[in-house]
């Protein structure tokens, strides 16, 4: 949301640190270091006869951890509401799951070491597997397991687990602290008092970590992934200026920095007021063309926020993320509960559930999937679901059952052939027939669509559409597969070009096919949330844009500032271009003209 993203020049005595901004806000406050504190790990040899007693100790520590987590969960539910406390449901699942316990027992039996050592080794081995994953979100779930494991371990050793995080208020010391830590566990973040903690600053973490999600929920600005050495050098009490949007931190900010922070604060306030005023108006262009904004979410807990804060539905629910906290696959009942709560949270708006997109860079430790040389081209998404009909059917049953409680749509990811789509639809029909036979309610008319993220599907749109109600353009993968550029490889990031004329042409083909058949198209890749491309997307005739919730206000603002015929001219111009750079330059000129306030962020 920041409009002044130019970094302040580094000056003598004022060091600038760059990290990742994960929770918006500008704060000037004093540093306070929070360390997990070290403990001495017992390292005893035991006799086989002692194993039973050692396991009892572990059971008690797990029970105690469960109670403490329940307490944290309840406190959080009181402060923030039940939806945010749901993060701790995942924690409860970890503490209740027998896998860690069983692994610790095996290690103890084999090595005849004490339970503390065995349990610590069990956590390490479990998390090491998850740490190898490329997917950022999945790696973060390994951090959750470590957090819960650490708590159980401390309970085993008899350490204080939930010690207060800040010094007691004495009315003299500063009241607003910027909490610094290598890593801040969600349990620690949940114990922060937003009245006294002005911001978080950590050397690890990412946008999708639960701590970042909680920081946003608590409204505490946060910057993560700052160089560890630089953070270690900051002493308690040091004055810091932190920008949670730009991901910048200034150590010992001087007058110039403080003045610029004031200017940024003013600019953000103006923009926020503008967004607030705008949010009451319909999402339509200056010449009355209506658009529909919806959100991308990964967890049911985000659904309520999307509905309450942004008053929109869900255009992409990435269901695979539901499976990540647990160590077992979710059964039908568990999935149904999650889907139903999401549907009820966004009522009267709709939810598009995307069936599992496992594979590529998203793997589940529960599924022993064979190693692949080229996983993005391999057993991914619908290919995986079709190869595991039982898992696929269970998911479809749960989604269909949820369709009896609100407006549900379903879509299949990574369709590349007509046969794949037909097979998926046949399985959907089978599941419907089973539900009817069992007299279980569902919406027989539920909309079914597919994602267009493989060039083959974009070119074959006409054939695919005969069986569907809508398409959703997954530009993240469409760009990756069209331009042969790995979306997660920073070394070839310069080739990752959503504005490449070939992408615009493919999108146009898909939209033209849909519109001439009275069907609709949505875009749910990151391109849909980049306001630089909003005029282009609208000009193509796409009426539904699904994006990360933080992008909703700026995209809404662009839509309300443009005229449709100008957006169509932009598309025609882009279709004549030979390079992404030409298209991008024209998009910038367009945005500069209609919404100059937003340009600084996008240049
Ligand atoms: C996409 O590919 O654009 C998309 C939305 O799917 P994901 O990012 O989950 O692969
Ligand atoms: Mg995709």
Coordinates of C-alpha atoms and ligand atoms in Angstrom, one line a residue:
X1 CA 0.0 0.0 0.0
X2 CA 3.0 2.2 0.4
X3 CA 3.2 4.9 -2.2
X4 CA 6.7 6.1 -1.4
X5 CA 8.7 3.0 -2.0
X6 CA 12.0 4.7 -2.9
X7 CA 14.5 3.7 -0.1
X8 CA 15.8 6.5 2.0
X9 CA 19.5 7.0 1.2
X10 CA 21.8 5.3 3.7
X11 CA 23.6 7.8 5.8
X12 CA 26.5 7.7 8.3
X13 CA 25.1 6.5 11.7
X14 CA 21.8 5.3 10.2
X15 CA 21.9 1.8 8.8
X16 CA 19.2 0.5 6.5
X17 CA 18.2 -3.2 6.6
X18 CA 16.1 -4.8 4.0
X19 CA 13.8 -7.7 4.7
X20 CA 10.4 -8.9 3.6
X21 CA 7.4 -6.7 4.7
X22 CA 4.7 -9.1 5.8
X23 CA 2.4 -6.9 7.8
X24 CA 1.7 -3.3 6.9
X25 CA 2.4 -0.2 9.0
X26 CA 5.1 2.3 9.9
X27 CA 6.6 2.2 13.4
X28 CA 9.3 4.1 15.3
X29 CA 10.1 2.2 18.5
X30 CA 12.8 0.7 20.7
X31 CA 14.3 -2.7 20.1
X32 CA 13.6 -5.6 22.5
X33 CA 15.3 -8.9 21.9
X34 CA 13.3 -12.1 22.6
X35 CA 15.3 -15.3 22.7
X36 CA 13.9 -18.7 23.1
X37 CA 16.5 -19.3 25.8
X38 CA 18.7 -22.4 25.8
X39 CA 18.2 -25.5 27.8
X40 CA 20.3 -28.5 28.7
X41 CA 19.3 -31.5 26.7
X42 CA 19.4 -34.7 28.9
X43 CA 21.5 -37.4 27.3
X44 CA 21.1 -40.6 29.3
X45 CA 21.4 -44.3 28.3
X46 CA 18.4 -46.4 29.5
X47 CA 17.6 -50.0 30.0
X48 CA 14.8 -51.7 27.9
X49 CA 12.8 -52.0 31.1
X50 CA 12.7 -48.2 31.5
X51 CA 11.1 -47.6 28.1
X52 CA 7.5 -47.8 29.4
X53 CA 8.2 -45.2 32.2
X54 CA 9.9 -42.9 29.7
X55 CA 7.0 -43.1 27.3
X56 CA 4.6 -42.2 30.2
X57 CA 6.7 -39.1 30.7
X58 CA 6.3 -38.2 27.1
X59 CA 2.5 -38.8 27.2
X60 CA 2.3 -36.5 30.2
X61 CA 4.3 -33.8 28.5
X62 CA 2.1 -34.0 25.4
X63 CA -1.0 -33.8 27.5
X64 CA 0.4 -30.7 29.3
X65 CA 1.3 -29.1 25.9
X66 CA -2.2 -29.8 24.7
X67 CA -3.7 -27.9 27.7
X68 CA -1.3 -25.0 27.2
X69 CA -2.1 -24.7 23.5
X70 CA -5.8 -24.9 24.3
X71 CA -5.3 -21.9 26.7
X72 CA -3.4 -19.9 24.1
X73 CA -6.1 -20.8 21.5
X74 CA -8.8 -19.6 23.9
X75 CA -7.0 -16.3 24.7
X76 CA -6.5 -15.7 21.0
X77 CA -10.2 -16.5 20.3
X78 CA -11.2 -13.9 22.9
X79 CA -8.9 -11.2 21.5
X80 CA -9.2 -11.8 17.8
X81 CA -12.1 -14.1 17.2
X82 CA -12.5 -17.8 16.7
X83 CA -11.3 -17.7 13.0
X84 CA -7.8 -16.5 13.9
X85 CA -7.5 -19.0 16.7
X86 CA -8.0 -21.7 14.1
X87 CA -4.2 -21.7 13.5
X88 CA -4.0 -23.5 16.8
X89 CA -6.3 -26.2 15.6
X90 CA -3.4 -27.2 13.3
X91 CA -1.2 -27.2 16.4
X92 CA -3.6 -29.4 18.3
X93 CA -3.6 -31.8 15.3
X94 CA 0.2 -32.0 15.6
X95 CA 0.1 -32.6 19.3
X96 CA -2.6 -35.3 19.0
X97 CA -1.0 -37.0 16.0
X98 CA 0.6 -40.3 17.0
X99 CA 3.4 -40.1 14.4
X100 CA 5.9 -38.1 16.5
X101 CA 5.2 -40.3 19.5
X102 CA 5.7 -43.5 17.6
X103 CA 8.9 -42.3 15.9
X104 CA 10.3 -41.3 19.3
X105 CA 9.5 -44.8 20.7
X106 CA 11.2 -46.5 17.7
X107 CA 14.4 -44.3 18.2
X108 CA 14.3 -45.1 21.9
X109 CA 14.0 -48.8 21.4
X110 CA 16.8 -48.8 18.8
X111 CA 19.3 -46.5 20.5
X112 CA 18.3 -47.1 24.2
X113 CA 18.5 -43.3 24.8
X114 CA 16.3 -41.2 27.2
X115 CA 13.0 -40.0 26.0
X116 CA 14.1 -36.3 25.7
X117 CA 16.9 -37.3 23.3
X118 CA 14.7 -39.7 21.3
X119 CA 11.9 -37.1 21.0
X120 CA 14.3 -34.4 19.9
X121 CA 15.7 -36.7 17.2
X122 CA 12.1 -37.6 16.1
X123 CA 11.3 -33.9 15.5
X124 CA 14.6 -33.3 13.7
X125 CA 14.0 -36.3 11.3
X126 CA 10.4 -35.3 10.6
X127 CA 11.2 -31.7 9.9
X128 CA 14.3 -32.4 7.9
X129 CA 12.2 -34.1 5.3
X130 CA 9.8 -31.1 5.2
X131 CA 12.7 -28.6 5.1
X132 CA 13.9 -30.1 1.8
X133 CA 10.7 -29.0 0.1
X134 CA 10.9 -26.1 -2.3
X135 CA 7.4 -24.8 -1.5
X136 CA 7.6 -22.0 1.0
X137 CA 4.3 -22.7 2.6
X138 CA 5.1 -26.3 3.2
X139 CA 8.4 -25.4 4.7
X140 CA 6.7 -23.1 7.1
X141 CA 4.5 -26.0 8.3
X142 CA 7.7 -27.7 9.3
X143 CA 8.3 -24.6 11.5
X144 CA 4.9 -25.3 13.2
X145 CA 6.0 -28.9 14.0
X146 CA 9.2 -27.6 15.5
X147 CA 7.3 -25.1 17.5
X148 CA 5.0 -27.7 19.0
X149 CA 7.8 -30.2 19.4
X150 CA 9.9 -27.6 21.2
X151 CA 7.0 -27.0 23.6
X152 CA 6.6 -30.7 24.3
X153 CA 10.4 -31.0 24.8
X154 CA 10.4 -28.1 27.3
X155 CA 7.6 -29.7 29.2
X156 CA 9.5 -32.9 29.3
X157 CA 12.6 -31.2 30.6
X158 CA 10.5 -29.1 33.1
X159 CA 11.3 -25.7 31.5
X160 CA 9.0 -22.7 31.8
X161 CA 7.2 -22.6 28.6
X162 CA 5.1 -19.5 28.4
X163 CA 7.2 -16.9 30.2
X164 CA 6.2 -13.3 29.6
X165 CA 7.8 -11.8 26.5
X166 CA 8.3 -8.2 27.5
X167 CA 9.7 -6.5 30.6
X168 CA 7.0 -5.4 33.1
X169 CA 5.8 -1.9 32.4
X170 CA 7.3 0.5 34.9
X171 CA 6.0 3.7 33.4
X172 CA 9.5 4.9 32.6
X173 CA 10.8 2.4 30.0
X174 CA 9.4 2.8 26.5
X175 CA 5.9 1.3 26.2
X176 CA 6.2 0.5 22.5
X177 CA 8.7 -2.2 21.6
X178 CA 9.9 -3.5 18.4
X179 CA 10.3 -7.2 19.2
X180 CA 13.4 -8.8 17.6
X181 CA 13.9 -12.5 17.4
X182 CA 15.6 -15.0 15.1
X183 CA 12.2 -16.7 14.7
X184 CA 9.0 -15.9 16.4
X185 CA 6.8 -18.9 16.9
X186 CA 3.0 -18.4 16.5
X187 CA 2.5 -19.3 20.2
X188 CA 4.9 -16.4 21.1
X189 CA 3.3 -14.1 18.6
X190 CA -0.1 -14.9 20.0
X191 CA 1.0 -13.9 23.5
X192 CA 2.0 -10.4 22.4
X193 CA 0.0 -7.6 23.7
X194 CA -0.7 -5.3 20.7
X195 CA -0.8 -2.3 23.1
X196 CA 2.8 -2.8 24.0
X197 CA 4.3 -4.5 21.0
X198 CA 4.7 -2.0 18.2
X199 CA 6.2 -4.4 15.6
X200 CA 8.0 -7.7 15.0
X201 CA 11.4 -8.0 13.3
X202 CA 12.9 -11.5 12.6
X203 CA 15.7 -13.0 10.6
X204 CA 13.6 -16.0 9.4
X205 CA 10.0 -16.3 8.2
X206 CA 8.1 -15.5 5.1
X207 CA 4.7 -14.0 4.0
X208 CA 3.0 -17.3 4.4
X209 CA 4.3 -18.3 7.8
X210 CA 1.7 -18.5 10.5
X211 CA 3.5 -15.8 12.5
X212 CA 3.1 -13.4 9.6
X213 CA -0.6 -14.4 9.3
X214 CA -1.0 -13.7 13.0
X215 CA 0.9 -10.4 12.8
X216 CA -1.6 -9.2 10.1
X217 CA -4.5 -10.5 12.1
X218 CA -3.3 -8.6 15.2
X219 CA -2.6 -5.5 13.1
X220 CA 1.1 -5.5 14.2
X221 CA 3.5 -4.3 11.5
X222 CA 6.2 -6.9 10.8
X223 CA 9.3 -7.4 8.7
X224 CA 10.9 -10.8 8.4
X225 CA 14.0 -12.4 6.7
X226 CA 16.4 -9.6 7.7
X227 CA 20.1 -10.4 7.7
X228 CA 20.8 -12.3 11.0
X229 CA 24.2 -10.7 11.6
X230 CA 22.7 -7.2 11.3
X231 CA 19.9 -8.2 13.7
X232 CA 22.3 -9.7 16.2
X233 CA 24.2 -6.4 16.3
X234 CA 21.1 -4.4 17.5
X235 CA 21.2 -3.9 21.2
X236 CA 18.1 -3.7 23.4
X237 CA 16.7 -0.2 23.6
X238 CA 18.1 0.9 20.1
X239 CA 15.7 3.2 18.3
X240 CA 14.4 1.7 15.1
X241 CA 12.1 2.9 12.3
X242 CA 10.3 0.0 10.6
X243 CA 8.2 0.0 7.4
X244 CA 6.1 -3.2 7.3
X245 CA 5.0 -2.6 3.7
X246 CA 8.4 -1.9 2.1
X247 CA 10.2 -4.4 4.4
X248 CA 12.7 -1.7 5.5
X249 CA 14.2 -1.1 8.9
X250 CA 16.5 1.9 9.8
X251 CA 18.7 1.5 12.8
X252 CA 19.3 4.8 14.8
X253 CA 17.0 6.7 12.3
X254 CA 18.1 10.3 12.0
X255 CA 15.9 13.4 11.3
X256 CA 15.8 12.8 7.6
X257 CA 14.5 9.3 8.0
X258 CA 12.0 10.3 10.6
X259 CA 10.7 13.0 8.4
X260 CA 10.3 10.6 5.4
X261 CA 8.5 8.2 7.7
X262 CA 6.1 10.9 8.6
X263 CA 5.5 11.7 4.9
X264 CA 4.9 8.0 4.2
X265 CA 2.5 7.8 7.0
X266 CA 0.6 10.8 5.7
X267 CA 0.5 9.3 2.1
X268 CA -0.7 6.0 3.4
X269 CA -3.4 7.6 5.4
X270 CA -4.6 9.5 2.3
X271 CA -4.7 6.3 0.3
X272 CA -6.4 4.3 3.1
X273 CA -9.1 6.9 3.4
X274 CA -9.5 6.8 -0.3
X275 CA -9.8 3.0 -0.2
X276 CA -12.3 3.2 2.6
X277 CA -14.5 5.7 0.8
X278 CA -14.3 3.6 -2.4
X279 CA -15.2 0.4 -0.7
X280 CA -18.9 1.4 -0.5
X281 CA -19.2 1.9 -4.3
X282 CA -19.8 -0.8 -6.9
X283 CA -16.8 -2.3 -8.6
X284 CA -17.4 -0.8 -12.0
X285 CA -15.6 1.3 -14.6
X286 CA -16.3 4.9 -15.2
X287 CA -18.5 3.9 -18.1
X288 CA -20.5 1.4 -16.0
X289 CA -18.9 -1.9 -16.9
X290 CA -19.3 -4.2 -13.8
X291 CA -16.4 -6.3 -12.5
X292 CA -16.3 -8.9 -9.8
X293 CA -13.4 -9.0 -7.3
X294 CA -12.8 -12.2 -5.2
X295 CA -10.0 -13.5 -3.1
X296 CA -7.5 -16.3 -3.2
X297 CA -7.2 -18.2 0.1
X298 CA -5.4 -21.2 1.5
X299 CA -7.2 -21.9 4.8
X300 CA -10.7 -21.7 6.1
X301 CA -9.6 -19.2 8.8
X302 CA -9.0 -16.7 6.0
X303 CA -12.5 -16.9 4.7
X304 CA -14.2 -14.9 7.4
X305 CA -11.6 -12.1 7.1
X306 CA -12.2 -12.0 3.4
X307 CA -16.0 -11.7 3.9
X308 CA -15.9 -9.3 6.8
X309 CA -13.1 -7.0 5.8
X310 CA -13.4 -7.0 2.0
X311 CA -17.0 -8.1 1.5
X312 CA -16.1 -10.5 -1.3
X313 CA -16.3 -14.2 -2.1
X314 CA -13.5 -16.7 -2.8
X315 CA -12.3 -17.2 -6.4
X316 CA -9.6 -19.7 -5.5
X317 CA -9.4 -22.0 -2.5
X318 CA -6.1 -23.9 -2.8
X319 CA -7.3 -27.0 -1.0
X320 CA -3.9 -28.7 -0.8
X321 CA -2.9 -26.4 2.0
X322 CA -5.6 -27.9 4.2
X323 CA -3.6 -31.1 4.3
X324 CA -0.4 -29.6 5.3
X325 CA -0.7 -29.2 9.1
X326 CA -1.7 -32.8 9.8
X327 CA 0.5 -35.8 9.3
X328 CA -2.3 -37.9 7.9
X329 CA -4.5 -37.2 4.9
X330 CA -7.8 -35.5 6.0
X331 CA -10.7 -37.9 5.8
X332 CA -14.1 -37.0 4.2
X333 CA -15.6 -35.7 7.5
X334 CA -12.6 -33.4 8.2
X335 CA -12.6 -32.0 4.7
X336 CA -16.4 -31.6 4.8
X337 CA -16.1 -29.6 8.0
X338 CA -13.4 -27.3 6.6
X339 CA -15.3 -26.7 3.3
X340 CA -18.6 -26.2 5.0
X341 CA -17.2 -23.6 7.5
X342 CA -15.6 -21.8 4.5
X343 CA -18.9 -21.8 2.6
X344 CA -20.8 -20.5 5.6
X345 CA -18.2 -17.8 6.4
X346 CA -18.5 -16.2 2.9
X347 CA -22.2 -16.5 2.5
X348 CA -24.0 -15.1 0.4
X349 CA -21.0 -15.1 -1.9
X350 CA -19.5 -18.1 -3.6
X351 CA -16.4 -20.2 -3.1
X352 CA -14.5 -21.9 -5.9
X353 CA -12.7 -25.0 -4.4
X354 CA -9.9 -26.2 -6.6
X355 CA -9.2 -29.9 -6.2
X356 CA -5.8 -30.9 -4.9
X357 CA -2.8 -29.4 -6.7
X358 CA -0.2 -31.7 -5.2
X359 CA 3.1 -32.2 -7.0
X360 CA 5.3 -29.6 -8.7
X361 CA 6.7 -27.8 -5.6
X362 CA 4.0 -28.9 -3.3
X363 CA 4.4 -32.3 -1.7
X364 CA 2.8 -33.9 1.3
X365 CA 5.0 -35.9 3.7
X366 CA 2.0 -38.2 4.2
X367 CA 2.2 -39.4 0.6
X368 CA 5.3 -41.2 -0.4
X369 CA 5.5 -39.9 -3.9
X370 CA 8.3 -41.2 -6.1
X371 CA 11.2 -38.8 -6.8
X372 CA 10.8 -37.1 -10.2
X373 CA 13.5 -35.5 -12.3
X374 CA 11.1 -32.7 -13.4
X375 CA 8.2 -32.5 -10.9
X376 CA 6.5 -29.5 -12.5
X377 CA 6.1 -31.5 -15.7
X378 CA 5.3 -34.7 -13.7
X379 CA 2.7 -36.2 -11.4
X380 CA 1.0 -32.9 -10.5
X381 CA -2.5 -31.6 -9.8
X382 CA -5.3 -33.4 -11.8
X383 CA -2.8 -36.1 -12.9
X384 CA -2.2 -36.9 -9.3
X385 CA -5.9 -37.0 -8.5
X386 CA -6.7 -39.2 -11.4
X387 CA -4.0 -41.6 -10.4
X388 CA -5.4 -41.8 -6.8
X389 CA -9.2 -42.1 -7.5
X390 CA -9.9 -42.8 -3.8
X391 CA -8.3 -39.6 -2.6
X392 CA -10.0 -37.7 -5.5
X393 CA -13.4 -39.2 -4.8
X394 CA -13.2 -38.4 -1.0
X395 CA -12.4 -34.8 -1.8
X396 CA -15.2 -34.5 -4.4
X397 CA -17.7 -36.1 -1.9
X398 CA -16.7 -33.5 0.8
X399 CA -17.0 -30.6 -1.6
X400 CA -20.4 -31.8 -3.0
X401 CA -21.7 -32.2 0.6
X402 CA -20.6 -28.7 1.4
X403 CA -22.5 -27.4 -1.7
X404 CA -25.7 -28.0 0.2
X405 CA -24.8 -25.2 2.6
X406 CA -24.0 -22.3 0.2
X407 CA -22.8 -21.3 -3.2
X408 CA -20.0 -23.8 -4.1
X409 CA -18.1 -24.2 -7.4
X410 CA -15.4 -26.6 -8.1
X411 CA -12.5 -26.6 -10.6
X412 CA -9.8 -28.9 -11.7
X413 CA -6.1 -27.8 -11.8
X414 CA -3.6 -28.3 -14.7
X415 CA -5.9 -29.8 -17.2
X416 CA -3.9 -30.4 -20.4
X417 CA -6.1 -32.9 -22.4
X418 CA -9.8 -33.4 -23.1
X419 CA -9.5 -37.0 -21.9
X420 CA -8.3 -35.8 -18.5
X421 CA -11.3 -33.5 -18.1
X422 CA -13.7 -36.2 -19.3
X423 CA -12.3 -38.7 -16.8
X424 CA -12.5 -36.1 -13.9
X425 CA -16.1 -35.4 -14.8
X426 CA -17.0 -39.1 -15.0
X427 CA -15.6 -39.5 -11.5
X428 CA -17.6 -36.5 -10.3
X429 CA -20.8 -38.1 -11.8
X430 CA -20.0 -41.3 -10.0
X431 CA -19.6 -39.5 -6.7
X432 CA -22.9 -37.7 -7.3
X433 CA -24.6 -41.0 -8.0
X434 CA -23.3 -42.4 -4.7
X435 CA -24.5 -39.4 -2.7
X436 CA -27.9 -39.7 -4.3
X437 CA -28.0 -43.4 -3.5
X438 CA -27.1 -42.6 0.2
X439 CA -29.7 -39.8 0.3
X440 CA -27.0 -37.2 1.1
X441 CA -27.9 -33.7 0.1
X442 CA -25.8 -31.7 -2.4
X443 CA -26.3 -29.2 -5.2
X444 CA -26.6 -31.2 -8.4
X445 CA -26.3 -28.0 -10.5
X446 CA -22.9 -27.0 -8.9
X447 CA -20.8 -25.0 -11.4
X448 CA -17.8 -26.9 -12.7
X449 CA -14.8 -25.3 -14.3
X450 CA -11.2 -25.9 -15.0
X451 CA -8.0 -23.9 -14.7
X452 CA -6.3 -22.8 -17.8
X453 CA -2.6 -23.0 -16.9
X454 CA -1.1 -25.1 -19.6
X455 CA -0.8 -23.7 -23.2
X456 CA -2.5 -26.9 -24.6
X457 CA -5.6 -26.1 -22.6
X458 CA -5.6 -22.5 -23.8
X459 CA -5.5 -23.6 -27.4
X460 CA -8.1 -26.3 -26.8
X461 CA -10.5 -24.1 -24.9
X462 CA -13.4 -24.5 -27.2
X463 CA -13.4 -28.3 -26.8
X464 CA -13.0 -28.2 -23.0
X465 CA -15.7 -25.6 -22.5
X466 CA -18.5 -27.8 -23.8
X467 CA -18.4 -29.6 -20.5
X468 CA -17.9 -26.6 -18.2
X469 CA -19.4 -23.4 -16.9
X470 CA -16.3 -21.4 -16.5
X471 CA -12.5 -21.1 -16.9
X472 CA -10.0 -19.7 -14.4
X473 CA -6.8 -18.5 -15.9
X474 CA -3.9 -19.6 -13.7
X475 CA -1.4 -17.2 -15.0
X476 CA 1.4 -18.3 -12.6
X477 CA 1.6 -21.6 -14.3
X478 CA 0.5 -20.4 -17.8
X479 CA 3.5 -18.1 -17.9
X480 CA 5.8 -20.9 -16.5
X481 CA 4.7 -23.5 -19.0
X482 CA 4.4 -21.1 -22.0
X483 CA 7.7 -19.4 -21.7
X484 CA 9.5 -22.5 -20.4
X485 CA 10.6 -20.7 -17.3
X486 CA 10.6 -22.2 -13.8
X487 CA 8.4 -19.9 -11.8
X488 CA 10.5 -20.4 -8.6
X489 CA 14.0 -20.0 -10.1
X490 CA 15.3 -16.5 -9.3
X491 CA 18.2 -16.8 -11.8
X492 CA 15.8 -16.7 -14.8
X493 CA 13.3 -14.4 -13.2
X494 CA 13.9 -11.9 -16.0
X495 CA 12.2 -14.3 -18.4
X496 CA 9.1 -14.7 -16.2
X497 CA 6.9 -12.2 -18.2
X498 CA 3.2 -12.2 -17.6
X499 CA 2.9 -9.3 -20.1
X500 CA 4.5 -11.4 -22.9
X501 CA 2.4 -10.9 -26.0
X502 CA 2.1 -14.7 -26.4
X503 CA 0.4 -14.8 -22.9
X504 CA -2.0 -12.0 -23.8
X505 CA -2.9 -13.8 -27.1
X506 CA -3.6 -17.0 -25.2
X507 CA -5.7 -15.3 -22.7
X508 CA -7.6 -13.6 -25.4
X509 CA -8.3 -16.9 -27.1
X510 CA -9.7 -18.3 -23.9
X511 CA -11.9 -15.3 -23.2
X512 CA -13.2 -15.1 -26.8
X513 CA -14.2 -18.8 -26.7
X514 CA -15.9 -18.4 -23.3
X515 CA -17.8 -15.2 -24.2
X516 CA -19.1 -16.5 -27.5
X517 CA -20.5 -19.5 -25.6
X518 CA -22.1 -17.3 -22.9
X519 CA -19.7 -18.7 -20.3
X520 CA -17.3 -16.7 -18.0
X521 CA -13.6 -16.5 -17.3
X522 CA -11.8 -15.5 -14.1
X523 CA -8.1 -14.9 -13.6
X524 CA -6.7 -16.2 -10.3
X525 CA -2.9 -16.1 -10.9
X526 CA -0.8 -13.3 -9.3
X527 CA -1.4 -11.2 -12.5
X528 CA -5.0 -10.8 -11.3
X529 CA -3.8 -8.9 -8.2
X530 CA -1.2 -6.6 -9.9
X531 CA -3.0 -3.3 -10.6
X532 CA -0.5 -2.6 -13.4
X533 CA -2.3 -5.3 -15.4
X534 CA -5.9 -4.6 -14.3
X535 CA -6.8 -2.5 -17.3
X536 CA -5.4 -5.2 -19.6
X537 CA -7.3 -8.0 -17.9
X538 CA -10.6 -6.0 -17.9
X539 CA -10.0 -5.0 -21.6
X540 CA -9.7 -8.6 -22.5
X541 CA -13.3 -9.1 -21.2
X542 CA -12.4 -10.9 -18.0
X543 CA -15.0 -9.9 -15.4
X544 CA -13.8 -11.9 -12.4
X545 CA -10.4 -11.1 -10.8
X546 CA -9.3 -13.3 -7.9
X547 CA -6.3 -12.2 -5.9
X548 CA -4.6 -12.2 -2.5
X549 CA -6.8 -10.1 -0.2
X550 CA -4.2 -7.3 0.3
X551 CA -4.5 -6.5 -3.4
X552 CA -8.2 -6.0 -3.5
X553 CA -8.3 -2.2 -2.6
X554 CA -5.8 -1.1 -5.2
X555 CA -7.3 -3.2 -8.0
X556 CA -10.8 -1.9 -7.1
X557 CA -9.4 1.7 -7.3
X558 CA -8.0 1.1 -10.8
X559 CA -11.2 -0.5 -12.1
X560 CA -13.2 2.6 -10.8
X561 CA -10.8 4.9 -12.6
X562 CA -10.8 3.6 -16.1
X563 CA -13.1 3.5 -19.2
X564 CA -13.7 0.1 -20.9
X565 CA -13.0 1.3 -24.4
X566 CA -9.6 2.6 -23.3
X567 CA -8.9 -0.7 -21.7
X568 CA -9.8 -2.5 -25.0
X569 CA -7.5 -0.1 -26.9
X570 CA -4.7 -1.2 -24.5
X571 CA -5.4 -4.8 -25.3
X572 CA -5.4 -4.1 -29.1
X573 CA -2.1 -2.3 -28.7
X574 CA -0.6 -5.1 -26.7
X575 CA -1.6 -7.7 -29.2
X576 CA 0.4 -5.9 -31.8
X577 CA 3.5 -5.8 -29.6
X578 CA 6.5 -8.1 -30.0
X579 CA 7.9 -8.0 -26.5
X580 CA 6.7 -8.0 -22.9
X581 CA 8.7 -4.8 -22.3
X582 CA 6.6 -2.9 -24.8
X583 CA 3.3 -4.1 -23.2
X584 CA 4.6 -3.3 -19.7
X585 CA 5.6 0.2 -20.7
X586 CA 2.2 0.9 -22.2
X587 CA 0.5 -0.5 -19.1
X588 CA 2.6 1.8 -16.9
X589 CA 1.7 4.8 -19.0
X590 CA -1.9 3.9 -18.7
X591 CA -1.8 3.5 -14.9
X592 CA 0.2 6.7 -14.5
X593 CA -2.6 8.5 -16.3
X594 CA -5.6 7.0 -14.5
X595 CA -4.1 6.3 -11.0
X596 CA -0.9 8.2 -10.5
X597 CA -1.1 7.5 -6.8
X598 CA -0.4 3.8 -7.4
X599 CA 2.5 4.1 -9.8
X600 CA 5.4 4.5 -7.4
X601 CA 4.5 1.0 -6.0
X602 CA 4.6 -0.6 -9.4
X603 CA 7.6 1.0 -11.1
Ligands
LIG1 C1 -1.7 -20.3 -11.1 O1 -1.0 -21.2 -11.6 O2 -1.8 -19.2 -11.6 C2 -2.5 -20.6 -9.9 C3 -3.3 -19.7 -9.4 O3 -2.2 -21.8 -9.3 P1 -1.0 -22.0 -8.2 O4 -0.3 -20.7 -8.0 O5 -1.6 -22.5 -7.0 O6 -0.1 -23.0 -9.0
LIG2 MG1 -1.2 -23.2 -10.9

